[in-house]
mmCIF file with all atom_site columns, C-alpha atoms in Angstrom:
data_model
loop_
_atom_site.group_PDB
_atom_site.id
_atom_site.type_symbol
_atom_site.label_atom_id
_atom_site.label_alt_id
_atom_site.label_comp_id
_atom_site.label_asym_id
_atom_site.label_entity_id
_atom_site.label_seq_id
_atom_site.pdbx_PDB_ins_code
_atom_site.Cartn_x
_atom_site.Cartn_y
_atom_site.Cartn_z
_atom_site.occupancy
_atom_site.B_iso_or_equiv
_atom_site.pdbx_formal_charge
_atom_site.auth_seq_id
_atom_site.auth_comp_id
_atom_site.auth_asym_id
_atom_site.auth_atom_id
_atom_site.pdbx_PDB_model_num
ATOM 1   C CA . UNK A 1 1   ? -57.106 -89.346  45.229 1.00 51.00 ? 1   UNK A CA 1
ATOM 2   C CA . UNK A 1 2   ? -55.228 -90.505  47.683 1.00 47.00 ? 2   UNK A CA 1
ATOM 3   C CA . UNK A 1 3   ? -52.325 -88.807  46.556 1.00 37.00 ? 3   UNK A CA 1
ATOM 4   C CA . UNK A 1 4   ? -53.743 -85.092  45.977 1.00 37.00 ? 4   UNK A CA 1
ATOM 5   C CA . UNK A 1 5   ? -55.435 -85.276  49.534 1.00 38.00 ? 5   UNK A CA 1
ATOM 6   C CA . UNK A 1 6   ? -52.151 -86.156  50.956 1.00 35.00 ? 6   UNK A CA 1
ATOM 7   C CA . UNK A 1 7   ? -50.151 -83.177  48.631 1.00 32.00 ? 7   UNK A CA 1
ATOM 8   C CA . UNK A 1 8   ? -52.570 -81.126  51.368 1.00 34.00 ? 8   UNK A CA 1
ATOM 9   C CA . UNK A 1 9   ? -50.746 -82.119  54.661 1.00 34.00 ? 9   UNK A CA 1
ATOM 10  C CA . UNK A 1 10  ? -48.152 -80.563  55.575 1.00 36.00 ? 10  UNK A CA 1
ATOM 11  C CA . UNK A 1 11  ? -48.161 -82.587  58.977 1.00 39.00 ? 11  UNK A CA 1
ATOM 12  C CA . UNK A 1 12  ? -46.696 -86.573  58.988 1.00 47.00 ? 12  UNK A CA 1
ATOM 13  C CA . UNK A 1 13  ? -48.880 -87.489  61.573 1.00 70.00 ? 13  UNK A CA 1
ATOM 14  C CA . UNK A 1 14  ? -51.641 -89.739  61.553 1.00 79.00 ? 14  UNK A CA 1
ATOM 15  C CA . UNK A 1 15  ? -55.438 -88.614  61.615 1.00 90.00 ? 15  UNK A CA 1
ATOM 16  C CA . UNK A 1 16  ? -57.284 -90.328  64.828 1.00 92.00 ? 16  UNK A CA 1
ATOM 17  C CA . UNK A 1 17  ? -60.460 -88.455  64.540 1.00 96.00 ? 17  UNK A CA 1
ATOM 18  C CA . UNK A 1 18  ? -63.598 -89.081  62.153 1.00 97.00 ? 18  UNK A CA 1
ATOM 19  C CA . UNK A 1 19  ? -66.798 -86.389  60.781 1.00 98.00 ? 19  UNK A CA 1
ATOM 20  C CA . UNK A 1 20  ? -69.397 -88.483  58.881 1.00 98.00 ? 20  UNK A CA 1
ATOM 21  C CA . UNK A 1 21  ? -72.142 -87.065  57.174 1.00 98.00 ? 21  UNK A CA 1
ATOM 22  C CA . UNK A 1 22  ? -74.803 -89.689  55.390 1.00 98.00 ? 22  UNK A CA 1
ATOM 23  C CA . UNK A 1 23  ? -78.126 -87.706  54.073 1.00 98.00 ? 23  UNK A CA 1
ATOM 24  C CA . UNK A 1 24  ? -80.517 -88.005  51.232 1.00 98.00 ? 24  UNK A CA 1
ATOM 25  C CA . UNK A 1 25  ? -81.175 -84.676  48.513 1.00 98.00 ? 25  UNK A CA 1
ATOM 26  C CA . UNK A 1 26  ? -84.137 -84.092  45.966 1.00 97.00 ? 26  UNK A CA 1
ATOM 27  C CA . UNK A 1 27  ? -82.574 -84.436  42.810 1.00 95.00 ? 27  UNK A CA 1
ATOM 28  C CA . UNK A 1 28  ? -83.010 -80.789  41.996 1.00 94.00 ? 28  UNK A CA 1
ATOM 29  C CA . UNK A 1 29  ? -80.204 -80.477  44.682 1.00 97.00 ? 29  UNK A CA 1
ATOM 30  C CA . UNK A 1 30  ? -78.244 -82.795  44.245 1.00 96.00 ? 30  UNK A CA 1
ATOM 31  C CA . UNK A 1 31  ? -76.906 -81.346  41.465 1.00 95.00 ? 31  UNK A CA 1
ATOM 32  C CA . UNK A 1 32  ? -75.600 -78.517  43.269 1.00 97.00 ? 32  UNK A CA 1
ATOM 33  C CA . UNK A 1 33  ? -74.040 -80.373  45.882 1.00 98.00 ? 33  UNK A CA 1
ATOM 34  C CA . UNK A 1 34  ? -70.457 -81.201  45.082 1.00 98.00 ? 34  UNK A CA 1
ATOM 35  C CA . UNK A 1 35  ? -69.991 -77.630  43.887 1.00 97.00 ? 35  UNK A CA 1
ATOM 36  C CA . UNK A 1 36  ? -71.463 -76.647  47.267 1.00 98.00 ? 36  UNK A CA 1
ATOM 37  C CA . UNK A 1 37  ? -68.751 -79.258  48.974 1.00 98.00 ? 37  UNK A CA 1
ATOM 38  C CA . UNK A 1 38  ? -65.865 -78.346  46.937 1.00 97.00 ? 38  UNK A CA 1
ATOM 39  C CA . UNK A 1 39  ? -66.304 -74.814  46.684 1.00 96.00 ? 39  UNK A CA 1
ATOM 40  C CA . UNK A 1 40  ? -67.243 -73.971  50.442 1.00 96.00 ? 40  UNK A CA 1
ATOM 41  C CA . UNK A 1 41  ? -67.131 -77.326  52.711 1.00 97.00 ? 41  UNK A CA 1
ATOM 42  C CA . UNK A 1 42  ? -63.928 -78.367  52.366 1.00 98.00 ? 42  UNK A CA 1
ATOM 43  C CA . UNK A 1 43  ? -61.321 -75.904  51.297 1.00 95.00 ? 43  UNK A CA 1
ATOM 44  C CA . UNK A 1 44  ? -63.312 -73.550  54.342 1.00 97.00 ? 44  UNK A CA 1
ATOM 45  C CA . UNK A 1 45  ? -61.587 -77.223  56.843 1.00 97.00 ? 45  UNK A CA 1
ATOM 46  C CA . UNK A 1 46  ? -58.635 -77.998  55.300 1.00 97.00 ? 46  UNK A CA 1
ATOM 47  C CA . UNK A 1 47  ? -57.768 -73.379  56.035 1.00 97.00 ? 47  UNK A CA 1
ATOM 48  C CA . UNK A 1 48  ? -58.227 -74.108  59.808 1.00 97.00 ? 48  UNK A CA 1
ATOM 49  C CA . UNK A 1 49  ? -56.443 -78.202  59.698 1.00 96.00 ? 49  UNK A CA 1
ATOM 50  C CA . UNK A 1 50  ? -58.532 -80.554  58.506 1.00 97.00 ? 50  UNK A CA 1
ATOM 51  C CA . UNK A 1 51  ? -56.548 -83.474  56.898 1.00 95.00 ? 51  UNK A CA 1
ATOM 52  C CA . UNK A 1 52  ? -58.697 -84.448  54.047 1.00 96.00 ? 52  UNK A CA 1
ATOM 53  C CA . UNK A 1 53  ? -61.959 -84.131  53.088 1.00 97.00 ? 53  UNK A CA 1
ATOM 54  C CA . UNK A 1 54  ? -64.002 -86.903  50.698 1.00 98.00 ? 54  UNK A CA 1
ATOM 55  C CA . UNK A 1 55  ? -67.306 -87.041  49.201 1.00 98.00 ? 55  UNK A CA 1
ATOM 56  C CA . UNK A 1 56  ? -69.128 -90.931  48.553 1.00 98.00 ? 56  UNK A CA 1
ATOM 57  C CA . UNK A 1 57  ? -72.501 -91.786  46.748 1.00 98.00 ? 57  UNK A CA 1
ATOM 58  C CA . UNK A 1 58  ? -74.503 -95.282  47.422 1.00 97.00 ? 58  UNK A CA 1
ATOM 59  C CA . UNK A 1 59  ? -73.722 -98.163  45.318 1.00 96.00 ? 59  UNK A CA 1
ATOM 60  C CA . UNK A 1 60  ? -75.234 -100.685 47.258 1.00 94.00 ? 60  UNK A CA 1
ATOM 61  C CA . UNK A 1 61  ? -76.924 -101.446 50.380 1.00 93.00 ? 61  UNK A CA 1
ATOM 62  C CA . UNK A 1 62  ? -78.610 -99.768  53.594 1.00 91.00 ? 62  UNK A CA 1
ATOM 63  C CA . UNK A 1 63  ? -77.397 -95.834  54.051 1.00 92.00 ? 63  UNK A CA 1
ATOM 64  C CA . UNK A 1 64  ? -77.813 -92.721  52.387 1.00 97.00 ? 64  UNK A CA 1
ATOM 65  C CA . UNK A 1 65  ? -76.923 -91.896  48.873 1.00 98.00 ? 65  UNK A CA 1
ATOM 66  C CA . UNK A 1 66  ? -74.671 -89.106  49.934 1.00 98.00 ? 66  UNK A CA 1
ATOM 67  C CA . UNK A 1 67  ? -71.335 -89.440  52.431 1.00 98.00 ? 67  UNK A CA 1
ATOM 68  C CA . UNK A 1 68  ? -69.458 -87.071  53.091 1.00 98.00 ? 68  UNK A CA 1
ATOM 69  C CA . UNK A 1 69  ? -66.221 -87.536  55.112 1.00 98.00 ? 69  UNK A CA 1
ATOM 70  C CA . UNK A 1 70  ? -63.510 -85.369  57.692 1.00 98.00 ? 70  UNK A CA 1
ATOM 71  C CA . UNK A 1 71  ? -60.460 -86.411  58.686 1.00 96.00 ? 71  UNK A CA 1
ATOM 72  C CA . UNK A 1 72  ? -58.711 -84.541  61.534 1.00 97.00 ? 72  UNK A CA 1
ATOM 73  C CA . UNK A 1 73  ? -55.782 -85.284  63.428 1.00 95.00 ? 73  UNK A CA 1
ATOM 74  C CA . UNK A 1 74  ? -57.390 -85.342  66.742 1.00 95.00 ? 74  UNK A CA 1
ATOM 75  C CA . UNK A 1 75  ? -60.759 -85.448  68.196 1.00 97.00 ? 75  UNK A CA 1
ATOM 76  C CA . UNK A 1 76  ? -60.605 -81.914  69.632 1.00 97.00 ? 76  UNK A CA 1
ATOM 77  C CA . UNK A 1 77  ? -60.410 -80.252  66.904 1.00 97.00 ? 77  UNK A CA 1
ATOM 78  C CA . UNK A 1 78  ? -63.691 -80.799  66.644 1.00 98.00 ? 78  UNK A CA 1
ATOM 79  C CA . UNK A 1 79  ? -64.678 -78.859  69.466 1.00 97.00 ? 79  UNK A CA 1
ATOM 80  C CA . UNK A 1 80  ? -62.232 -76.554  69.022 1.00 97.00 ? 80  UNK A CA 1
ATOM 81  C CA . UNK A 1 81  ? -63.405 -72.707  68.274 1.00 98.00 ? 81  UNK A CA 1
ATOM 82  C CA . UNK A 1 82  ? -61.928 -72.649  64.750 1.00 98.00 ? 82  UNK A CA 1
ATOM 83  C CA . UNK A 1 83  ? -64.052 -75.624  63.950 1.00 98.00 ? 83  UNK A CA 1
ATOM 84  C CA . UNK A 1 84  ? -66.992 -74.487  65.993 1.00 97.00 ? 84  UNK A CA 1
ATOM 85  C CA . UNK A 1 85  ? -67.193 -70.682  63.854 1.00 98.00 ? 85  UNK A CA 1
ATOM 86  C CA . UNK A 1 86  ? -67.685 -72.148  60.528 1.00 97.00 ? 86  UNK A CA 1
ATOM 87  C CA . UNK A 1 87  ? -70.676 -73.935  61.840 1.00 96.00 ? 87  UNK A CA 1
ATOM 88  C CA . UNK A 1 88  ? -72.452 -70.806  63.649 1.00 96.00 ? 88  UNK A CA 1
ATOM 89  C CA . UNK A 1 89  ? -70.941 -68.333  60.741 1.00 96.00 ? 89  UNK A CA 1
ATOM 90  C CA . UNK A 1 90  ? -72.773 -70.553  57.905 1.00 95.00 ? 90  UNK A CA 1
ATOM 91  C CA . UNK A 1 91  ? -73.433 -68.155  54.466 1.00 96.00 ? 91  UNK A CA 1
ATOM 92  C CA . UNK A 1 92  ? -76.775 -68.295  52.880 1.00 97.00 ? 92  UNK A CA 1
ATOM 93  C CA . UNK A 1 93  ? -75.847 -71.009  50.980 1.00 96.00 ? 93  UNK A CA 1
ATOM 94  C CA . UNK A 1 94  ? -74.375 -73.444  53.363 1.00 96.00 ? 94  UNK A CA 1
ATOM 95  C CA . UNK A 1 95  ? -77.397 -72.517  55.584 1.00 97.00 ? 95  UNK A CA 1
ATOM 96  C CA . UNK A 1 96  ? -79.635 -73.485  52.546 1.00 97.00 ? 96  UNK A CA 1
ATOM 97  C CA . UNK A 1 97  ? -77.779 -77.259  52.321 1.00 97.00 ? 97  UNK A CA 1
ATOM 98  C CA . UNK A 1 98  ? -77.696 -77.333  56.021 1.00 96.00 ? 98  UNK A CA 1
ATOM 99  C CA . UNK A 1 99  ? -81.615 -77.313  56.026 1.00 97.00 ? 99  UNK A CA 1
ATOM 100 C CA . UNK A 1 100 ? -83.000 -79.537  53.257 1.00 97.00 ? 100 UNK A CA 1
ATOM 101 C CA . UNK A 1 101 ? -80.765 -82.752  54.361 1.00 98.00 ? 101 UNK A CA 1
ATOM 102 C CA . UNK A 1 102 ? -83.520 -85.842  54.073 1.00 98.00 ? 102 UNK A CA 1
ATOM 103 C CA . UNK A 1 103 ? -82.778 -88.806  56.892 1.00 98.00 ? 103 UNK A CA 1
ATOM 104 C CA . UNK A 1 104 ? -79.607 -86.942  57.963 1.00 98.00 ? 104 UNK A CA 1
ATOM 105 C CA . UNK A 1 105 ? -77.012 -88.806  60.162 1.00 98.00 ? 105 UNK A CA 1
ATOM 106 C CA . UNK A 1 106 ? -73.874 -87.587  61.896 1.00 98.00 ? 106 UNK A CA 1
ATOM 107 C CA . UNK A 1 107 ? -71.009 -89.326  63.322 1.00 98.00 ? 107 UNK A CA 1
ATOM 108 C CA . UNK A 1 108 ? -67.713 -88.056  65.370 1.00 98.00 ? 108 UNK A CA 1
ATOM 109 C CA . UNK A 1 109 ? -65.924 -91.170  65.908 1.00 98.00 ? 109 UNK A CA 1
ATOM 110 C CA . UNK A 1 110 ? -62.184 -91.757  67.649 1.00 97.00 ? 110 UNK A CA 1
ATOM 111 C CA . UNK A 1 111 ? -59.899 -94.751  66.157 1.00 93.00 ? 111 UNK A CA 1
ATOM 112 C CA . UNK A 1 112 ? -59.740 -97.585  68.101 1.00 85.00 ? 112 UNK A CA 1
ATOM 113 C CA . UNK A 1 113 ? -56.583 -98.626  67.371 1.00 70.00 ? 113 UNK A CA 1
ATOM 114 C CA . UNK A 1 114 ? -54.696 -100.267 66.034 1.00 67.00 ? 114 UNK A CA 1
ATOM 115 C CA . UNK A 1 115 ? -55.223 -99.646  61.904 1.00 73.00 ? 115 UNK A CA 1
ATOM 116 C CA . UNK A 1 116 ? -54.145 -102.400 59.248 1.00 74.00 ? 116 UNK A CA 1
ATOM 117 C CA . UNK A 1 117 ? -52.713 -100.920 55.638 1.00 71.00 ? 117 UNK A CA 1
ATOM 118 C CA . UNK A 1 118 ? -53.788 -97.595  56.696 1.00 60.00 ? 118 UNK A CA 1
ATOM 119 C CA . UNK A 1 119 ? -50.479 -95.376  56.131 1.00 62.00 ? 119 UNK A CA 1
ATOM 120 C CA . UNK A 1 120 ? -50.994 -92.146  55.043 1.00 70.00 ? 120 UNK A CA 1
ATOM 121 C CA . UNK A 1 121 ? -53.970 -89.355  55.322 1.00 79.00 ? 121 UNK A CA 1
ATOM 122 C CA . UNK A 1 122 ? -57.044 -89.293  52.527 1.00 89.00 ? 122 UNK A CA 1
ATOM 123 C CA . UNK A 1 123 ? -59.045 -92.591  51.154 1.00 93.00 ? 123 UNK A CA 1
ATOM 124 C CA . UNK A 1 124 ? -59.504 -94.757  48.641 1.00 93.00 ? 124 UNK A CA 1
ATOM 125 C CA . UNK A 1 125 ? -61.438 -94.907  46.312 1.00 95.00 ? 125 UNK A CA 1
ATOM 126 C CA . UNK A 1 126 ? -64.428 -97.538  47.313 1.00 95.00 ? 126 UNK A CA 1
ATOM 127 C CA . UNK A 1 127 ? -65.358 -98.043  50.902 1.00 95.00 ? 127 UNK A CA 1
ATOM 128 C CA . UNK A 1 128 ? -67.496 -100.754 52.775 1.00 94.00 ? 128 UNK A CA 1
ATOM 129 C CA . UNK A 1 129 ? -69.182 -98.847  55.814 1.00 95.00 ? 129 UNK A CA 1
ATOM 130 C CA . UNK A 1 130 ? -70.332 -100.818 58.514 1.00 93.00 ? 130 UNK A CA 1
ATOM 131 C CA . UNK A 1 131 ? -72.453 -99.252  61.324 1.00 95.00 ? 131 UNK A CA 1
ATOM 132 C CA . UNK A 1 132 ? -73.655 -101.342 64.178 1.00 93.00 ? 132 UNK A CA 1
ATOM 133 C CA . UNK A 1 133 ? -74.383 -101.686 68.275 1.00 92.00 ? 133 UNK A CA 1
ATOM 134 C CA . UNK A 1 134 ? -72.987 -104.327 69.661 1.00 88.00 ? 134 UNK A CA 1
ATOM 135 C CA . UNK A 1 135 ? -74.240 -106.583 72.687 1.00 83.00 ? 135 UNK A CA 1
ATOM 136 C CA . UNK A 1 136 ? -72.952 -106.011 76.053 1.00 81.00 ? 136 UNK A CA 1
ATOM 137 C CA . UNK A 1 137 ? -71.802 -108.875 76.462 1.00 83.00 ? 137 UNK A CA 1
ATOM 138 C CA . UNK A 1 138 ? -70.090 -109.779 73.399 1.00 83.00 ? 138 UNK A CA 1
ATOM 139 C CA . UNK A 1 139 ? -67.773 -106.367 73.451 1.00 82.00 ? 139 UNK A CA 1
ATOM 140 C CA . UNK A 1 140 ? -64.509 -108.678 74.496 1.00 81.00 ? 140 UNK A CA 1
ATOM 141 C CA . UNK A 1 141 ? -65.012 -110.912 72.321 1.00 83.00 ? 141 UNK A CA 1
ATOM 142 C CA . UNK A 1 142 ? -65.558 -109.173 69.114 1.00 81.00 ? 142 UNK A CA 1
ATOM 143 C CA . UNK A 1 143 ? -62.433 -107.247 69.755 1.00 76.00 ? 143 UNK A CA 1
ATOM 144 C CA . UNK A 1 144 ? -60.509 -110.338 70.455 1.00 77.00 ? 144 UNK A CA 1
ATOM 145 C CA . UNK A 1 145 ? -62.268 -112.098 67.436 1.00 75.00 ? 145 UNK A CA 1
ATOM 146 C CA . UNK A 1 146 ? -61.531 -108.364 65.253 1.00 73.00 ? 146 UNK A CA 1
ATOM 147 C CA . UNK A 1 147 ? -57.897 -107.271 66.001 1.00 67.00 ? 147 UNK A CA 1
ATOM 148 C CA . UNK A 1 148 ? -57.264 -111.594 64.951 1.00 72.00 ? 148 UNK A CA 1
ATOM 149 C CA . UNK A 1 149 ? -59.449 -111.894 61.503 1.00 66.00 ? 149 UNK A CA 1
ATOM 150 C CA . UNK A 1 150 ? -58.656 -108.807 59.299 1.00 61.00 ? 150 UNK A CA 1
ATOM 151 C CA . UNK A 1 151 ? -54.648 -109.422 60.506 1.00 62.00 ? 151 UNK A CA 1
ATOM 152 C CA . UNK A 1 152 ? -55.558 -112.702 59.020 1.00 66.00 ? 152 UNK A CA 1
ATOM 153 C CA . UNK A 1 153 ? -57.561 -112.187 55.619 1.00 59.00 ? 153 UNK A CA 1
ATOM 154 C CA . UNK A 1 154 ? -56.165 -108.994 54.528 1.00 57.00 ? 154 UNK A CA 1
ATOM 155 C CA . UNK A 1 155 ? -54.475 -110.181 51.557 1.00 57.00 ? 155 UNK A CA 1
ATOM 156 C CA . UNK A 1 156 ? -57.689 -111.845 50.414 1.00 57.00 ? 156 UNK A CA 1
ATOM 157 C CA . UNK A 1 157 ? -59.850 -110.098 50.817 1.00 65.00 ? 157 UNK A CA 1
ATOM 158 C CA . UNK A 1 158 ? -57.759 -107.446 49.399 1.00 71.00 ? 158 UNK A CA 1
ATOM 159 C CA . UNK A 1 159 ? -58.743 -103.891 50.743 1.00 79.00 ? 159 UNK A CA 1
ATOM 160 C CA . UNK A 1 160 ? -56.365 -101.357 51.250 1.00 83.00 ? 160 UNK A CA 1
ATOM 161 C CA . UNK A 1 161 ? -57.165 -100.227 54.743 1.00 86.00 ? 161 UNK A CA 1
ATOM 162 C CA . UNK A 1 162 ? -59.568 -100.823 57.460 1.00 86.00 ? 162 UNK A CA 1
ATOM 163 C CA . UNK A 1 163 ? -60.340 -98.632  61.072 1.00 90.00 ? 163 UNK A CA 1
ATOM 164 C CA . UNK A 1 164 ? -62.578 -99.327  63.452 1.00 90.00 ? 164 UNK A CA 1
ATOM 165 C CA . UNK A 1 165 ? -64.197 -96.029  65.633 1.00 94.00 ? 165 UNK A CA 1
ATOM 166 C CA . UNK A 1 166 ? -66.089 -96.002  68.482 1.00 94.00 ? 166 UNK A CA 1
ATOM 167 C CA . UNK A 1 167 ? -68.935 -92.809  68.461 1.00 97.00 ? 167 UNK A CA 1
ATOM 168 C CA . UNK A 1 168 ? -68.835 -89.814  70.198 1.00 98.00 ? 168 UNK A CA 1
ATOM 169 C CA . UNK A 1 169 ? -72.229 -88.717  68.778 1.00 98.00 ? 169 UNK A CA 1
ATOM 170 C CA . UNK A 1 170 ? -74.400 -91.056  66.440 1.00 98.00 ? 170 UNK A CA 1
ATOM 171 C CA . UNK A 1 171 ? -77.036 -93.352  66.037 1.00 96.00 ? 171 UNK A CA 1
ATOM 172 C CA . UNK A 1 172 ? -74.556 -96.077  65.981 1.00 96.00 ? 172 UNK A CA 1
ATOM 173 C CA . UNK A 1 173 ? -71.717 -97.024  68.571 1.00 93.00 ? 173 UNK A CA 1
ATOM 174 C CA . UNK A 1 174 ? -69.625 -98.967  66.699 1.00 93.00 ? 174 UNK A CA 1
ATOM 175 C CA . UNK A 1 175 ? -68.235 -97.995  63.101 1.00 96.00 ? 175 UNK A CA 1
ATOM 176 C CA . UNK A 1 176 ? -65.576 -99.876  60.596 1.00 92.00 ? 176 UNK A CA 1
ATOM 177 C CA . UNK A 1 177 ? -64.154 -98.759  57.258 1.00 94.00 ? 177 UNK A CA 1
ATOM 178 C CA . UNK A 1 178 ? -62.807 -100.489 54.816 1.00 90.00 ? 178 UNK A CA 1
ATOM 179 C CA . UNK A 1 179 ? -61.416 -99.531  51.867 1.00 92.00 ? 179 UNK A CA 1
ATOM 180 C CA . UNK A 1 180 ? -60.714 -100.554 48.240 1.00 90.00 ? 180 UNK A CA 1
ATOM 181 C CA . UNK A 1 181 ? -58.619 -99.128  45.347 1.00 88.00 ? 181 UNK A CA 1
ATOM 182 C CA . UNK A 1 182 ? -61.001 -101.022 42.558 1.00 88.00 ? 182 UNK A CA 1
ATOM 183 C CA . UNK A 1 183 ? -64.531 -101.772 42.921 1.00 89.00 ? 183 UNK A CA 1
ATOM 184 C CA . UNK A 1 184 ? -64.497 -105.457 42.316 1.00 87.00 ? 184 UNK A CA 1
ATOM 185 C CA . UNK A 1 185 ? -62.595 -105.844 45.516 1.00 81.00 ? 185 UNK A CA 1
ATOM 186 C CA . UNK A 1 186 ? -66.108 -105.170 47.284 1.00 82.00 ? 186 UNK A CA 1
ATOM 187 C CA . UNK A 1 187 ? -67.499 -108.570 46.522 1.00 74.00 ? 187 UNK A CA 1
ATOM 188 C CA . UNK A 1 188 ? -65.925 -110.113 49.097 1.00 68.00 ? 188 UNK A CA 1
ATOM 189 C CA . UNK A 1 189 ? -67.481 -108.270 51.670 1.00 71.00 ? 189 UNK A CA 1
ATOM 190 C CA . UNK A 1 190 ? -70.819 -109.101 51.630 1.00 67.00 ? 190 UNK A CA 1
ATOM 191 C CA . UNK A 1 191 ? -74.185 -106.506 52.212 1.00 66.00 ? 191 UNK A CA 1
ATOM 192 C CA . UNK A 1 192 ? -76.537 -107.149 55.639 1.00 64.00 ? 192 UNK A CA 1
ATOM 193 C CA . UNK A 1 193 ? -78.583 -105.751 58.007 1.00 62.00 ? 193 UNK A CA 1
ATOM 194 C CA . UNK A 1 194 ? -78.364 -109.029 60.482 1.00 61.00 ? 194 UNK A CA 1
ATOM 195 C CA . UNK A 1 195 ? -75.498 -110.486 62.621 1.00 68.00 ? 195 UNK A CA 1
ATOM 196 C CA . UNK A 1 196 ? -75.709 -112.545 65.981 1.00 65.00 ? 196 UNK A CA 1
ATOM 197 C CA . UNK A 1 197 ? -73.129 -110.367 67.480 1.00 71.00 ? 197 UNK A CA 1
ATOM 198 C CA . UNK A 1 198 ? -74.190 -106.089 66.374 1.00 77.00 ? 198 UNK A CA 1
ATOM 199 C CA . UNK A 1 199 ? -77.992 -104.624 67.067 1.00 82.00 ? 199 UNK A CA 1
ATOM 200 C CA . UNK A 1 200 ? -79.012 -102.336 64.374 1.00 85.00 ? 200 UNK A CA 1
ATOM 201 C CA . UNK A 1 201 ? -76.457 -102.685 61.597 1.00 89.00 ? 201 UNK A CA 1
ATOM 202 C CA . UNK A 1 202 ? -76.502 -100.685 58.932 1.00 92.00 ? 202 UNK A CA 1
ATOM 203 C CA . UNK A 1 203 ? -73.716 -102.535 55.744 1.00 92.00 ? 203 UNK A CA 1
ATOM 204 C CA . UNK A 1 204 ? -73.004 -100.303 52.692 1.00 94.00 ? 204 UNK A CA 1
ATOM 205 C CA . UNK A 1 205 ? -70.397 -99.879  49.913 1.00 95.00 ? 205 UNK A CA 1
ATOM 206 C CA . UNK A 1 206 ? -69.735 -96.438  48.708 1.00 97.00 ? 206 UNK A CA 1
ATOM 207 C CA . UNK A 1 207 ? -67.992 -94.364  45.821 1.00 97.00 ? 207 UNK A CA 1
ATOM 208 C CA . UNK A 1 208 ? -65.867 -91.369  45.856 1.00 98.00 ? 208 UNK A CA 1
ATOM 209 C CA . UNK A 1 209 ? -66.684 -88.649  43.775 1.00 98.00 ? 209 UNK A CA 1
ATOM 210 C CA . UNK A 1 210 ? -64.788 -86.153  44.792 1.00 97.00 ? 210 UNK A CA 1
#
């Protein structure tokens, strides 16, 4: 799926911002969710310059059943006229889905680089998501630890890419994505909702479905 998304992108510049939307749906709406994304949401956003789109279903953890993510070249694109026009001028189908999302959480995210292993646009098939708030007095220590830990453990934990983001909009201040090509690699990442350095943590693993 990485290559398919990459071919849709004519730019060699690397996306630095992300839109992520978590939600649950009733069973009757769940079956129509992917066709709606594919037929209306994804292509319309690629047409205005978004670099990639993907949606995932929960495997396990503390998170909603559905996660949809969009990569953009920079944060400004998520506040610019083309995207805001899509949000304002919704089709009936679009309005319906946005009215029935349950437990919806929406994030606008800006990258805290450098990323590890990320050299192309798009998402791998399996991801591990961590959302949390860092205790204020731990922020400096967290960033120092993070840089050395992930670099030193890249091979051991067999992940393809690792990205950290700061939240511009959303219920958590920090957001991390670890991507894998194989589901078996997720076993190295423990689902946890407690950490001495974090508050309000939600960790979860997802499988790509579109």
